[in-house]
Short mmCIF file of C-alpha atoms in Angstrom, two decimals:
data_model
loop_
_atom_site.label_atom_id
_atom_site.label_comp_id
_atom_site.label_asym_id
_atom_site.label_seq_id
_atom_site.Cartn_x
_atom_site.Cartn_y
_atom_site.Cartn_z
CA UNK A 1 13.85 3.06 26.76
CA UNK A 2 16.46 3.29 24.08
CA UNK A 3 17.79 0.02 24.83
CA UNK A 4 14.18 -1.36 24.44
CA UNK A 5 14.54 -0.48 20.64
CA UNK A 6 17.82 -0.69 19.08
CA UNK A 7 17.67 -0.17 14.79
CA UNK A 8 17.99 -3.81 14.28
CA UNK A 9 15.05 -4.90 16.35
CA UNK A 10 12.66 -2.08 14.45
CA UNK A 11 14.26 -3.09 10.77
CA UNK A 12 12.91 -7.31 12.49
CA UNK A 13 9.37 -6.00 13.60
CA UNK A 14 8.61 -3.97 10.58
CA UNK A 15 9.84 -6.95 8.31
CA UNK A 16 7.72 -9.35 9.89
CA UNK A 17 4.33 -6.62 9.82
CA UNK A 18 5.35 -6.42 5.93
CA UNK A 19 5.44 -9.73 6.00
CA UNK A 20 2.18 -10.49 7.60
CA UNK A 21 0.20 -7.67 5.65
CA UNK A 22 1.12 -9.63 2.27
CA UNK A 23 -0.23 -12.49 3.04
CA UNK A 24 -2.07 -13.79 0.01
CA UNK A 25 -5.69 -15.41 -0.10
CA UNK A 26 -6.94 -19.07 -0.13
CA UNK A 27 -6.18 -20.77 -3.03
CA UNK A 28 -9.20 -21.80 -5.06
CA UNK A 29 -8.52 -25.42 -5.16
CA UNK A 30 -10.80 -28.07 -6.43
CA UNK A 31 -10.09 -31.80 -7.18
CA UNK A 32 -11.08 -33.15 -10.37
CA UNK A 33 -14.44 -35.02 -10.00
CA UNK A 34 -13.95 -37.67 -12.81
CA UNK A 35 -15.09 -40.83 -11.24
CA UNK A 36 -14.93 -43.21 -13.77
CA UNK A 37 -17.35 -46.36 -13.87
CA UNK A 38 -16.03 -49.86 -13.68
CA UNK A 39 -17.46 -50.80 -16.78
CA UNK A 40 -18.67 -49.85 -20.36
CA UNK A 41 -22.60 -49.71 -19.85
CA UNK A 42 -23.62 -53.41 -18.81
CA UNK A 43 -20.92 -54.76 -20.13
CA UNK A 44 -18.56 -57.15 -17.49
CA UNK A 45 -15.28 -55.75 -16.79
CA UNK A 46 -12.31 -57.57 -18.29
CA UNK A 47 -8.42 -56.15 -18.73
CA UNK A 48 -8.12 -57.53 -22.10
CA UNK A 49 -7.55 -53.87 -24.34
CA UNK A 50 -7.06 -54.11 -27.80
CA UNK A 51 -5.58 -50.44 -27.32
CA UNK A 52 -2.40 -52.00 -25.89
CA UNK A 53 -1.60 -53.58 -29.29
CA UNK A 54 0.73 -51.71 -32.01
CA UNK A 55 -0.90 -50.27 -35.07
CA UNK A 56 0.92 -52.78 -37.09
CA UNK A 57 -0.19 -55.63 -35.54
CA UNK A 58 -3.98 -54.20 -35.60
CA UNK A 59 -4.14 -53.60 -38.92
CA UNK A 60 -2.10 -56.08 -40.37
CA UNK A 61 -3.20 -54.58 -44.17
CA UNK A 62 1.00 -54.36 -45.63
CA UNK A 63 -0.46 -51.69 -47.99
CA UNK A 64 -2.10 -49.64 -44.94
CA UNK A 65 0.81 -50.01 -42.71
CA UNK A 66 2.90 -48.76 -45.71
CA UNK A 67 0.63 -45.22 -45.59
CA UNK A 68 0.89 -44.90 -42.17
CA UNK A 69 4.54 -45.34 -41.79
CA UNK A 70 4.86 -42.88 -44.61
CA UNK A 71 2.58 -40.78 -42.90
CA UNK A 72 4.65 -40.93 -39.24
CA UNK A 73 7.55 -39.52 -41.60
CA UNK A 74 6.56 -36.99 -43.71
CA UNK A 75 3.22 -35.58 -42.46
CA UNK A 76 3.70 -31.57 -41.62
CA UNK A 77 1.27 -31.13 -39.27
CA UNK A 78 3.34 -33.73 -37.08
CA UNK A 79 6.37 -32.65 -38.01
CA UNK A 80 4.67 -28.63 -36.54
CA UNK A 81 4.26 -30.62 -33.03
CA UNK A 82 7.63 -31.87 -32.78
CA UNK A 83 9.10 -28.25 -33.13
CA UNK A 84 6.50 -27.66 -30.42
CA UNK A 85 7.73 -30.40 -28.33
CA UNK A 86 11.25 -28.30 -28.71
CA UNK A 87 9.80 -25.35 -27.34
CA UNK A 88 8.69 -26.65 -24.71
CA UNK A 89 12.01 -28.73 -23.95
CA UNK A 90 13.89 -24.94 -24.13
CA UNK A 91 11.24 -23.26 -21.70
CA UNK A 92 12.20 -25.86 -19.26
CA UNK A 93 15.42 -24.69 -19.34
CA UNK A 94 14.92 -21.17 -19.04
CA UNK A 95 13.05 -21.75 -16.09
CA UNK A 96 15.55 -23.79 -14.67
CA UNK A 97 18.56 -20.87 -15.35
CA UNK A 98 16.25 -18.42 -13.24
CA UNK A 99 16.65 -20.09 -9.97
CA UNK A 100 20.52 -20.45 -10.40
CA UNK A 101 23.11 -17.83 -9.90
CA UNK A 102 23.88 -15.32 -13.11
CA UNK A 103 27.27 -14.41 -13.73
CA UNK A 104 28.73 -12.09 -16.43
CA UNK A 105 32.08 -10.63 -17.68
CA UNK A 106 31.87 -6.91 -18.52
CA UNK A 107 34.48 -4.99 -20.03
CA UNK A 108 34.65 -1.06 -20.32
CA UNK A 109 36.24 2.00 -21.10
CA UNK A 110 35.89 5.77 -20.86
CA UNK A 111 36.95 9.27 -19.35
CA UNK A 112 35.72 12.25 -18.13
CA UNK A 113 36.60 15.86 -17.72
CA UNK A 114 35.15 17.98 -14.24
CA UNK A 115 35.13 21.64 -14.54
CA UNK A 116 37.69 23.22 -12.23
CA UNK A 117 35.32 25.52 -10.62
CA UNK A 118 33.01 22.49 -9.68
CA UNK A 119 33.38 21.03 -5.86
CA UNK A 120 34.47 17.63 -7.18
CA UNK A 121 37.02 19.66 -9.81
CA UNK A 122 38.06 21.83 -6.97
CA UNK A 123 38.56 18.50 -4.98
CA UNK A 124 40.46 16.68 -7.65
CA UNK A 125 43.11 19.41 -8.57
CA UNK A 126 44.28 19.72 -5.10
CA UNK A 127 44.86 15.71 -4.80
CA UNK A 128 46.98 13.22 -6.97
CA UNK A 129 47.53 9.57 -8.40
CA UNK A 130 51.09 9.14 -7.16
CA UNK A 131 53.46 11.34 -5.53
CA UNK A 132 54.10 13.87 -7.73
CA UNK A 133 51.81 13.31 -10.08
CA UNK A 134 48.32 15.05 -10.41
CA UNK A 135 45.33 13.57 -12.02
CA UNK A 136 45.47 13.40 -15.25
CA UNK A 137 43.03 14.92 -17.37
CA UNK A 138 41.00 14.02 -19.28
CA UNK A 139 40.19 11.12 -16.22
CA UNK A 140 40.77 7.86 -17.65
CA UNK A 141 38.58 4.71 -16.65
CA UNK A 142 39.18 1.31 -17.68
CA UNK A 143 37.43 -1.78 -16.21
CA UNK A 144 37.23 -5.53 -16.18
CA UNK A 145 35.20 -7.32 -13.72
CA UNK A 146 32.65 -10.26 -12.75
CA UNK A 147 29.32 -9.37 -11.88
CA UNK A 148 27.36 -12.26 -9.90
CA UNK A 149 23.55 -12.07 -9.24
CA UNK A 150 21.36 -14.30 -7.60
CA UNK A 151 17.48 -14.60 -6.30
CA UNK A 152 17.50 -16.65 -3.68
CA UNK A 153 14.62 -18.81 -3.97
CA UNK A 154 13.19 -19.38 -0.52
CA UNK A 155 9.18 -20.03 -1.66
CA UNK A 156 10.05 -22.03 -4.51
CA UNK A 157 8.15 -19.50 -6.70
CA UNK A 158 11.04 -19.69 -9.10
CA UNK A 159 10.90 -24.06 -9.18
CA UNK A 160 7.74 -24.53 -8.83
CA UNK A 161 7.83 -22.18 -12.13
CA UNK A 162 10.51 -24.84 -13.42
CA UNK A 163 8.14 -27.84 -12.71
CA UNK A 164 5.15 -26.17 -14.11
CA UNK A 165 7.25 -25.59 -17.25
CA UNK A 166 7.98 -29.54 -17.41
CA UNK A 167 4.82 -30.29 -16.98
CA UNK A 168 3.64 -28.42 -19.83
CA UNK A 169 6.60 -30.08 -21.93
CA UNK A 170 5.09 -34.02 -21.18
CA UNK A 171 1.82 -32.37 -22.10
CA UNK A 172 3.24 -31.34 -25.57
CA UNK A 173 4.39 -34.98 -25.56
CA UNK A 174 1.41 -36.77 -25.27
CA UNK A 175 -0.50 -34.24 -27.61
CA UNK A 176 2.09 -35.24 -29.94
CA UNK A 177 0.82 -38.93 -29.24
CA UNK A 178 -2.98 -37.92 -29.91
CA UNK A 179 -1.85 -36.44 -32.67
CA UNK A 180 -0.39 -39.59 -34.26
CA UNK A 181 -3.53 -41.68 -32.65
CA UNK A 182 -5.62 -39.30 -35.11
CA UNK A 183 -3.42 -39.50 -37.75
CA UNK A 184 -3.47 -43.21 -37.81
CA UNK A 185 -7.17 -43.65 -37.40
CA UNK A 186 -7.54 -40.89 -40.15
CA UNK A 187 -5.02 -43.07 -42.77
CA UNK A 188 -7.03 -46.09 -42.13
CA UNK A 189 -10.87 -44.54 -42.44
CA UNK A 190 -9.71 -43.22 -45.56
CA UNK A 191 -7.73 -46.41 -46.73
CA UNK A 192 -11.26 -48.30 -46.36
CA UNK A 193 -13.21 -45.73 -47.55
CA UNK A 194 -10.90 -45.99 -50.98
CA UNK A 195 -11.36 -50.09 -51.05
CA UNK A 196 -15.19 -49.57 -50.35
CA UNK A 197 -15.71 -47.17 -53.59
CA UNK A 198 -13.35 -49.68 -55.41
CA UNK A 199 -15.96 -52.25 -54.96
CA UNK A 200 -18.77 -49.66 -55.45
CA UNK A 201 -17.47 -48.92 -58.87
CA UNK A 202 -16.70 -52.61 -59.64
CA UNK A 203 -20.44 -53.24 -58.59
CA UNK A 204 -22.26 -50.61 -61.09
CA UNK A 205 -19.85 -51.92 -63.98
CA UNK A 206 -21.08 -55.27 -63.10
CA UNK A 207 -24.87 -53.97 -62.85
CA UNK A 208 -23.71 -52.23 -66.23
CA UNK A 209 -22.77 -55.15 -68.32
CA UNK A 210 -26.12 -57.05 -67.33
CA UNK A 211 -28.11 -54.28 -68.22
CA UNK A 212 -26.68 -53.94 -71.83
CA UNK A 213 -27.42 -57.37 -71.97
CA UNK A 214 -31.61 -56.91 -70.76
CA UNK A 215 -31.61 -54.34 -72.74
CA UNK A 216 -30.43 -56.38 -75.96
CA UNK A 217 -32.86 -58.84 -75.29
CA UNK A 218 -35.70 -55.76 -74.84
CA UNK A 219 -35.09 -54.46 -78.24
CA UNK A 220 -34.67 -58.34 -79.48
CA UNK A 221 -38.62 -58.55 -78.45
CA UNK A 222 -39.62 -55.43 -79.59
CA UNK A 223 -38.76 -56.44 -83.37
CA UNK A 224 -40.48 -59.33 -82.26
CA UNK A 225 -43.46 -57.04 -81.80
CA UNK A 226 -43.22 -58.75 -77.71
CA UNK A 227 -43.18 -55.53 -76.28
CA UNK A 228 -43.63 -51.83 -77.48
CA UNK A 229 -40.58 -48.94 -77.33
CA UNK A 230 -41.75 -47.76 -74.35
CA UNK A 231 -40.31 -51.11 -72.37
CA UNK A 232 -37.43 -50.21 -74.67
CA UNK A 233 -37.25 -46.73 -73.41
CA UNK A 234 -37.23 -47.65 -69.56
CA UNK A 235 -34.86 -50.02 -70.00
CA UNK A 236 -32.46 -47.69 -71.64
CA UNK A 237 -33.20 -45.40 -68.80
CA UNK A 238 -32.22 -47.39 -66.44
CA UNK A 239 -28.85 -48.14 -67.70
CA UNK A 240 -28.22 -44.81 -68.04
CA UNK A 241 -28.82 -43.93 -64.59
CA UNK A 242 -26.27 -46.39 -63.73
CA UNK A 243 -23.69 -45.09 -66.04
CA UNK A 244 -24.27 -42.07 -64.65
CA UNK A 245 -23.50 -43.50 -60.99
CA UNK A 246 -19.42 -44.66 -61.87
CA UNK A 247 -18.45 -40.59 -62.27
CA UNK A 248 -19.69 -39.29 -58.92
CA UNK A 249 -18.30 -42.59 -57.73
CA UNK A 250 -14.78 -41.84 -59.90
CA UNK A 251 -14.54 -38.79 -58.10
CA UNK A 252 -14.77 -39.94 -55.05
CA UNK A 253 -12.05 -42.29 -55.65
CA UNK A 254 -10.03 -39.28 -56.86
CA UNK A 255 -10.56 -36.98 -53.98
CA UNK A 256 -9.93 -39.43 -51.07
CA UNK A 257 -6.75 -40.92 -52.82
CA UNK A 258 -5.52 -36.88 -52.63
CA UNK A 259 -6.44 -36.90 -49.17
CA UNK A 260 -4.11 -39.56 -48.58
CA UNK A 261 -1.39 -38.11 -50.53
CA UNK A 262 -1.83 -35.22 -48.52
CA UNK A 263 -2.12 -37.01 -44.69
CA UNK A 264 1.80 -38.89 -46.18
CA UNK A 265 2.96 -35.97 -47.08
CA UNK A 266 3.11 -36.62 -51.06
CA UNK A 267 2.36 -35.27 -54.14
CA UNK A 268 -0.91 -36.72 -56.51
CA UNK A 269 -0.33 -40.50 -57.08
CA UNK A 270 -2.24 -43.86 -56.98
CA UNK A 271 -2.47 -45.01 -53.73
CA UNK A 272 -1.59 -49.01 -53.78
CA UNK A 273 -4.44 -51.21 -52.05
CA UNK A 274 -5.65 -54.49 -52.07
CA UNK A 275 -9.55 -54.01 -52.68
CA UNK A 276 -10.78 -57.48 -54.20
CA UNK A 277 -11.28 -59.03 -50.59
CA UNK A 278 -13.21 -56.02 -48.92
CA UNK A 279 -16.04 -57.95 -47.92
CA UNK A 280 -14.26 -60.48 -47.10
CA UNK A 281 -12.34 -58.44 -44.76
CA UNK A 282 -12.14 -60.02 -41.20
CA UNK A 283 -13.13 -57.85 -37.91
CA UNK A 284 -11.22 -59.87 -35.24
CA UNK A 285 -13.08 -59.15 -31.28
CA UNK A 286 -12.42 -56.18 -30.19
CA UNK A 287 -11.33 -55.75 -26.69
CA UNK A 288 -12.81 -52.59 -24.55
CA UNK A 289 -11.01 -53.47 -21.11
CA UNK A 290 -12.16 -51.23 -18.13
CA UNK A 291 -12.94 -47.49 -18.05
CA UNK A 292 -10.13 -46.76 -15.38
CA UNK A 293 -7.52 -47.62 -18.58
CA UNK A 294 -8.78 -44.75 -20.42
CA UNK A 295 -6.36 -42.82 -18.30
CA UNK A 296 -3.41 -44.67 -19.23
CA UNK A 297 -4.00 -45.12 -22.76
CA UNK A 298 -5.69 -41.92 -23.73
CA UNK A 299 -3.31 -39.46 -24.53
CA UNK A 300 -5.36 -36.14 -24.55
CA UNK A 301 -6.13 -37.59 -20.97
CA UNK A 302 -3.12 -37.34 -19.74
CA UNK A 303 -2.45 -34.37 -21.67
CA UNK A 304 -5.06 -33.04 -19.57
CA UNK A 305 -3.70 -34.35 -16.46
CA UNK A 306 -0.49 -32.96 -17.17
CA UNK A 307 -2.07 -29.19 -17.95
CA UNK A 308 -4.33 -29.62 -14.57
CA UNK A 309 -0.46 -30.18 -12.69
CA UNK A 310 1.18 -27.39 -13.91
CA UNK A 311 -1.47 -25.02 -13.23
CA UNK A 312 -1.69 -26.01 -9.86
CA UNK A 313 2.64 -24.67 -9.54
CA UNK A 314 1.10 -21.89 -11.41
CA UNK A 315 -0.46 -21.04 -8.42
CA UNK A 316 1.83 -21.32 -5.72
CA UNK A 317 4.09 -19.69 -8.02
CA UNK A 318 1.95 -16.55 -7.89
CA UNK A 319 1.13 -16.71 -4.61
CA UNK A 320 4.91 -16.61 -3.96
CA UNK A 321 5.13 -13.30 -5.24
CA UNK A 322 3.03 -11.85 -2.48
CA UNK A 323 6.53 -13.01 -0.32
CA UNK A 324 9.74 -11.33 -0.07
CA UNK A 325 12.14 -11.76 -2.39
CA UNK A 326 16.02 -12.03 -0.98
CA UNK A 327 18.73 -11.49 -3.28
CA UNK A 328 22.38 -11.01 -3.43
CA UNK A 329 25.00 -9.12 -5.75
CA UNK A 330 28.50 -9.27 -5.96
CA UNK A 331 31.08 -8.14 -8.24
CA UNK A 332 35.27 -8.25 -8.35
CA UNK A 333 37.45 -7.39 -11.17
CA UNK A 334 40.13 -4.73 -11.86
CA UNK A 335 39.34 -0.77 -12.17
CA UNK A 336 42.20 1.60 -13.65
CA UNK A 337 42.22 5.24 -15.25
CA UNK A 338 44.94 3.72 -17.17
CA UNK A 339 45.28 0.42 -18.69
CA UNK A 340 48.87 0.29 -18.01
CA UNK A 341 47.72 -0.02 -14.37
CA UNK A 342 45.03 -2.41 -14.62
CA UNK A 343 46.39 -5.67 -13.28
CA UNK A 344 47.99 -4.22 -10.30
CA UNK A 345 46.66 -5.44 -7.05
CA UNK A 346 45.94 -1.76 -6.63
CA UNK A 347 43.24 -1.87 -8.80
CA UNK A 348 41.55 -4.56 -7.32
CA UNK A 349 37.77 -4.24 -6.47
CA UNK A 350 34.93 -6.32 -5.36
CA UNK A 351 31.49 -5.93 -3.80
CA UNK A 352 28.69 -7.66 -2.00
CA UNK A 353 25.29 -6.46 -1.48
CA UNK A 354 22.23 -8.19 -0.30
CA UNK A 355 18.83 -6.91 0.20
CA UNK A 356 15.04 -8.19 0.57
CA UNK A 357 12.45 -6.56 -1.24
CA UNK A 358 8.96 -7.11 -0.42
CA UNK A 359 5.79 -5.58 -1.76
CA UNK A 360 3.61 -3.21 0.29
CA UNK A 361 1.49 -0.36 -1.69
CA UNK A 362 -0.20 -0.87 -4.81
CA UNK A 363 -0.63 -5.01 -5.30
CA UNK A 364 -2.88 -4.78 -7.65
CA UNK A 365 -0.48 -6.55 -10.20
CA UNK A 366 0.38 -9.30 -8.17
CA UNK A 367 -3.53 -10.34 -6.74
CA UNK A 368 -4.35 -10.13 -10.73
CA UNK A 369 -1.68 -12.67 -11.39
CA UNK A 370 -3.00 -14.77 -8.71
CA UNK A 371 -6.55 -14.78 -9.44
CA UNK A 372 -5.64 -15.44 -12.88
CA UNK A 373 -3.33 -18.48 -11.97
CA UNK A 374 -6.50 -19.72 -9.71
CA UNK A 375 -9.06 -18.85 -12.63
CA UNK A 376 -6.74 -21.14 -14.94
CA UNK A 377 -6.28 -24.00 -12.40
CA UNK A 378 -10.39 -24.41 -12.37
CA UNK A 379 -10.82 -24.23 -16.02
CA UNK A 380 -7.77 -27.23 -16.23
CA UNK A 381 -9.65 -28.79 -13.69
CA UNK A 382 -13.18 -28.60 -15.74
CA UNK A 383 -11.21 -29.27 -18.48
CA UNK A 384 -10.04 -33.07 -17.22
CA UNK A 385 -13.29 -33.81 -16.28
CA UNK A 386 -14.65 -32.71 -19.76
CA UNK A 387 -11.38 -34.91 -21.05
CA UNK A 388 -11.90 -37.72 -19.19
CA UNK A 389 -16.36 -38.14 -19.74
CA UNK A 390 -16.18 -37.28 -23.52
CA UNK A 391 -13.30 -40.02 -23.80
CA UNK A 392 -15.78 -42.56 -21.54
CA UNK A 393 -19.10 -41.46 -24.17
CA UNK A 394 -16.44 -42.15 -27.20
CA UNK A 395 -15.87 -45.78 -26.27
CA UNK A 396 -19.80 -46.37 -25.25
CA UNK A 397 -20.65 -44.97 -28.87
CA UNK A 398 -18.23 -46.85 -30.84
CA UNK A 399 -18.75 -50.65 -28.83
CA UNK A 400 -22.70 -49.83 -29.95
CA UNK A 401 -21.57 -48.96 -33.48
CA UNK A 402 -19.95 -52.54 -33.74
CA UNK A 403 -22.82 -53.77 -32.56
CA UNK A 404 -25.58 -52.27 -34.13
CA UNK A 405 -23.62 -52.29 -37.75
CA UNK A 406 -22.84 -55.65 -37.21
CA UNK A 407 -26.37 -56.86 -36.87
CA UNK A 408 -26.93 -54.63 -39.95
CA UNK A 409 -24.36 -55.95 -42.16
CA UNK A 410 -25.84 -59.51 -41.66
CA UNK A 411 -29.36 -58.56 -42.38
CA UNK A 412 -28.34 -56.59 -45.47
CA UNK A 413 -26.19 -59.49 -46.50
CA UNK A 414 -29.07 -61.95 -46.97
CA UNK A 415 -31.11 -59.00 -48.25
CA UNK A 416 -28.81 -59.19 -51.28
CA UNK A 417 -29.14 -62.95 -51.78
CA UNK A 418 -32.63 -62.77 -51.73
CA UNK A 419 -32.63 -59.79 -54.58
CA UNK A 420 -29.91 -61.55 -56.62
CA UNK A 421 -31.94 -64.57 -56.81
CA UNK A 422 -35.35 -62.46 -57.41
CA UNK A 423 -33.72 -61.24 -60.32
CA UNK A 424 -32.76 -64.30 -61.65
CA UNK A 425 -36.09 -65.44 -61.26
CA UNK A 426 -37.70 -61.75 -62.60
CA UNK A 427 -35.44 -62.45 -65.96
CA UNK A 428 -36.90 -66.35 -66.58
CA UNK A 429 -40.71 -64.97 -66.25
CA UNK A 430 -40.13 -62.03 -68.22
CA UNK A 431 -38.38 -64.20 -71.24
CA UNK A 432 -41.37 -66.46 -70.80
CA UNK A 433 -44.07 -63.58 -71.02
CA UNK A 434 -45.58 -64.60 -67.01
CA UNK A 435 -43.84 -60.91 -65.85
CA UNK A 436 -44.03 -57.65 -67.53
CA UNK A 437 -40.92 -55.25 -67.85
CA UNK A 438 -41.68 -53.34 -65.19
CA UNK A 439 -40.87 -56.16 -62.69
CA UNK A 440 -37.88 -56.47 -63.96
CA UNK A 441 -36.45 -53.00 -63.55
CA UNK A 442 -38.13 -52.84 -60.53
CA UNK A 443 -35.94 -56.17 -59.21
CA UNK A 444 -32.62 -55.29 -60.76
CA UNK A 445 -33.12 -51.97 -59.35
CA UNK A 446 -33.76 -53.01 -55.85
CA UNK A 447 -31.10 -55.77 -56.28
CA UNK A 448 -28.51 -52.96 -56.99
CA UNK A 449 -29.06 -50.33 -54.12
CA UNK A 450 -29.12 -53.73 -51.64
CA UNK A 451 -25.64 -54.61 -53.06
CA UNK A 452 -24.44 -50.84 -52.67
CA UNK A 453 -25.69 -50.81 -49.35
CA UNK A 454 -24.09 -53.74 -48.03
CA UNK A 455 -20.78 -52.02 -49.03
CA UNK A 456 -21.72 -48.89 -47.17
CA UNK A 457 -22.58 -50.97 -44.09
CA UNK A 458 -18.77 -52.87 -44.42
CA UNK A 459 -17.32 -49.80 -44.36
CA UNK A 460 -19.04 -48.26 -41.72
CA UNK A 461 -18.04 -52.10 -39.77
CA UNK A 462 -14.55 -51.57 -40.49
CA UNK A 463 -14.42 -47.63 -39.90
CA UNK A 464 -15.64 -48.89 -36.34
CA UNK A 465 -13.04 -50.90 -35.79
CA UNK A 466 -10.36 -47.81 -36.69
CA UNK A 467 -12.42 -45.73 -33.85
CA UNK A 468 -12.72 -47.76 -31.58
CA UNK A 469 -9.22 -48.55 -31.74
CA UNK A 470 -8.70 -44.50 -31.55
CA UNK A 471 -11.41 -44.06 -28.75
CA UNK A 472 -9.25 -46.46 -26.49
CA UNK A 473 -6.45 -44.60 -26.60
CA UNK A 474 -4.61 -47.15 -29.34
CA UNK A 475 -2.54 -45.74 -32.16
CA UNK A 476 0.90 -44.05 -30.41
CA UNK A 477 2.76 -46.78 -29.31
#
């Protein structure tokens, strides 16, 4: 019966029951459920992506691509994510170091004194170095050596750490790539936001000068006993109210040009633009291409995609540690009460140990770990899917923004040559007495808030264009 059960069979079966009583649960896996459709809303499918062109070629504005190249240099919040990006890099190597051997080069020194009457004193004074010679005291120790250590790593726990780790490092990459997507689109809102209140103000000057001039003519009739001071007064209302309209509008101006400044990374300044042709300003076709390129070109996407990877190691990473772990030690070097002795071959030593270690009682660590690597794998997994449909409702919002502003900007636009020419026409009838003042504030009034709004509707046209540009994913290359 001995025979039946010699040590190392017992240390195999009790290894293997270890073993078997560790196993971990099921992962709690799911597969992203992102399904994208083939098309934007009714619209036919066609490759063509205007999110494939550069910014420069885009744009094309020289004054806008100087901001945003300025911008790309200086602007600190970018600058923050490339020092992230450098993190990220270094983790990966740290998690590469862990799966390969460590070796280090001690050095030390001491002695000691044992008390005669002690067994190891006892033992000491009755032995010696050399012939002759007794041990000296105090005990000398001097030591040099090469210590090796090393985690085998048979479940991968330790790589599959590494790859999560790179994963996590092309994420950082492509949110620096959103990051400049934003940035640009944010430059070039704000660039035709500063053009559109250059034409607002240029507008009420305009609106200014002509009312100085009715209101001339007003008082002109009122010595002519024409009309009374009240026509006078209203008149004089009016333009004040419009004078009044060029500070808010001032401001404005002010506070987005700082906005700039601040997005490039500079100090207060004029920004340079070119805002004469604004409504003039062309809005080439804009080129959706299919859904299913949303997760090529969209970098918080893949972002996403690369999170939802390295959770997954995450998890067979922790589920690794319900496994044994097999490592090995080692050490040589020189050992010598007295340095004089130290690089004999004498005082030679070395050492090899390897062991497996395996938990057993008390896991309550480990199945944490693991239900918290499993937890995080379904939120990366909700959060793709999240990613990936608010990306899809982006690009349907911002194709019927073109659209819809489009059709407005062409309605407005005749609204304001309809007005302009009613006031032309209010003017004539009220210099010929058919049309009383009234008309004619009423016209230029009407004529003025048409002409504001068609700016408001060109910039909301050409802020479209910037997001739709962003909301394919353009921007980063």
């Amino acid at each position: 019966m001995k025979k039946l059960f010699k040590p190392a069979h017992i240390l195999i079966v009790a290894q293997l029951l270890l073993i078997s009583g560790c196993m971990p649960f099921k992962d709690a896996f799911q597969a992203p459920k992102a399904i994208l459709p083939k098309n934007f809303g009714g619209s036919m499918g066609d490759s063509a992506n205007s999110a494939t062109l550069s910014w420069r070629t885009y744009f094309g504005d020289p004054y806008l691509i100087a901001l945003i190249d300025t911008a790309l240099k200086n602007n600190q919040e970018l600058n923050i994510v490339l020092q992230e990006i450098e993190v990220s890099k270094n983790e990966v190597r740290v998690r590469k170091g862990e799966y390969l051997p460590f070796v280090n080069i001690g050095l030390g020194s001491g002695f000691e004194k044992e008390g005669l009457y002690t067994r190891k004193g006892a033992i000491d004074s009755q032995l010696s170095i050399k012939d002759g010679k007794p041990f000296p005291e105090p005990l000398g120790d001097v030591n040099v050596a090469a210590l090796a250590r090393w985690e085998i790593d048979v479940w991968q726990k330790l790589r599959n750490s590494k790859r999560s780790a790179a994963m996590r490092y092309l994420g950082t990459v492509e949110g620096r790539n959103f990051l400049v997507t934003n940035l640009v689109a944010e430059i070039a809102e704000a660039y035709y936001e500063l053009e559109a209140l250059d034409n607002l103000l240029e507008i009420i000057e305009q609106n200014i000068e002509i009312q100085e001039n009715a209101l001339k003519v007003v008082r002109q009739q009122k010595d002519a006993a024409k009309v009374t001071q009240l026509a006078v007064n209203r008149f004089e209302a009016q333009l004040l109210n419009t004078r009044n309209l060029q500070y808010e509008i001032r401001q404005k101006i002010t506070e987005t040009e700082n906005k700039i400044n601040f997005l490039t990374g500079r100090f207060a300044g004029r920004v340079p633009r070119s805002s004469s042709g604004f409504l003039q300003e062309k809005i080439d076709s804009i080129k959706a291409g299919v859904p299913a390129q949303l997760l090529q070109n969209r970098p918080d996407i893949r972002q996403a995609e690369y999170e939802l990877q390295a959770a997954k190691l995450d998890v067979k990473s922790a589920r690794a540690n319900f496994y044994p772990t097999v490592g090995i030690r080692a050490a040589i070097g020189f050992q010598a009460f007295n340095p004089a002795f130290l690089l004999n071959p004498e005082s030679i030593l070395y050492n090899t140990a390897g062991d497996i270690l395996t938990p057993f009682i008390n896991r309550n660590a480990i199945k944490a770990l693991y239900n918290a690597a499993n937890a995080k794998q379904l939120q990366a997994v909700y959060r793709y899917e999240q990613t990936v449909l608010n990306a899809y409702v982006d690009v349907l919002n911002q194709l019927a923004k073109m659209e819809n502003y489009s059709n407005s900007y062409l309605t407005k636009e005749r609204e304001v040559e309809i007005l302009n020419h009613s006031v032309q026409i209010a003017n004539s009838l009220f210099n010929s007495a058919r049309a009383d003042y009234a008309e004619v504030l009423l016209t230029q009034r009407e004529a003025l808030e048409a002409r504001l709004d068609l700016i408001e509707v060109k910039l909301k046209l050409l802020q479209g264009k910037v997001n739709i540009y962003r909301a394919l994913g353009g921007g980063w290359r």
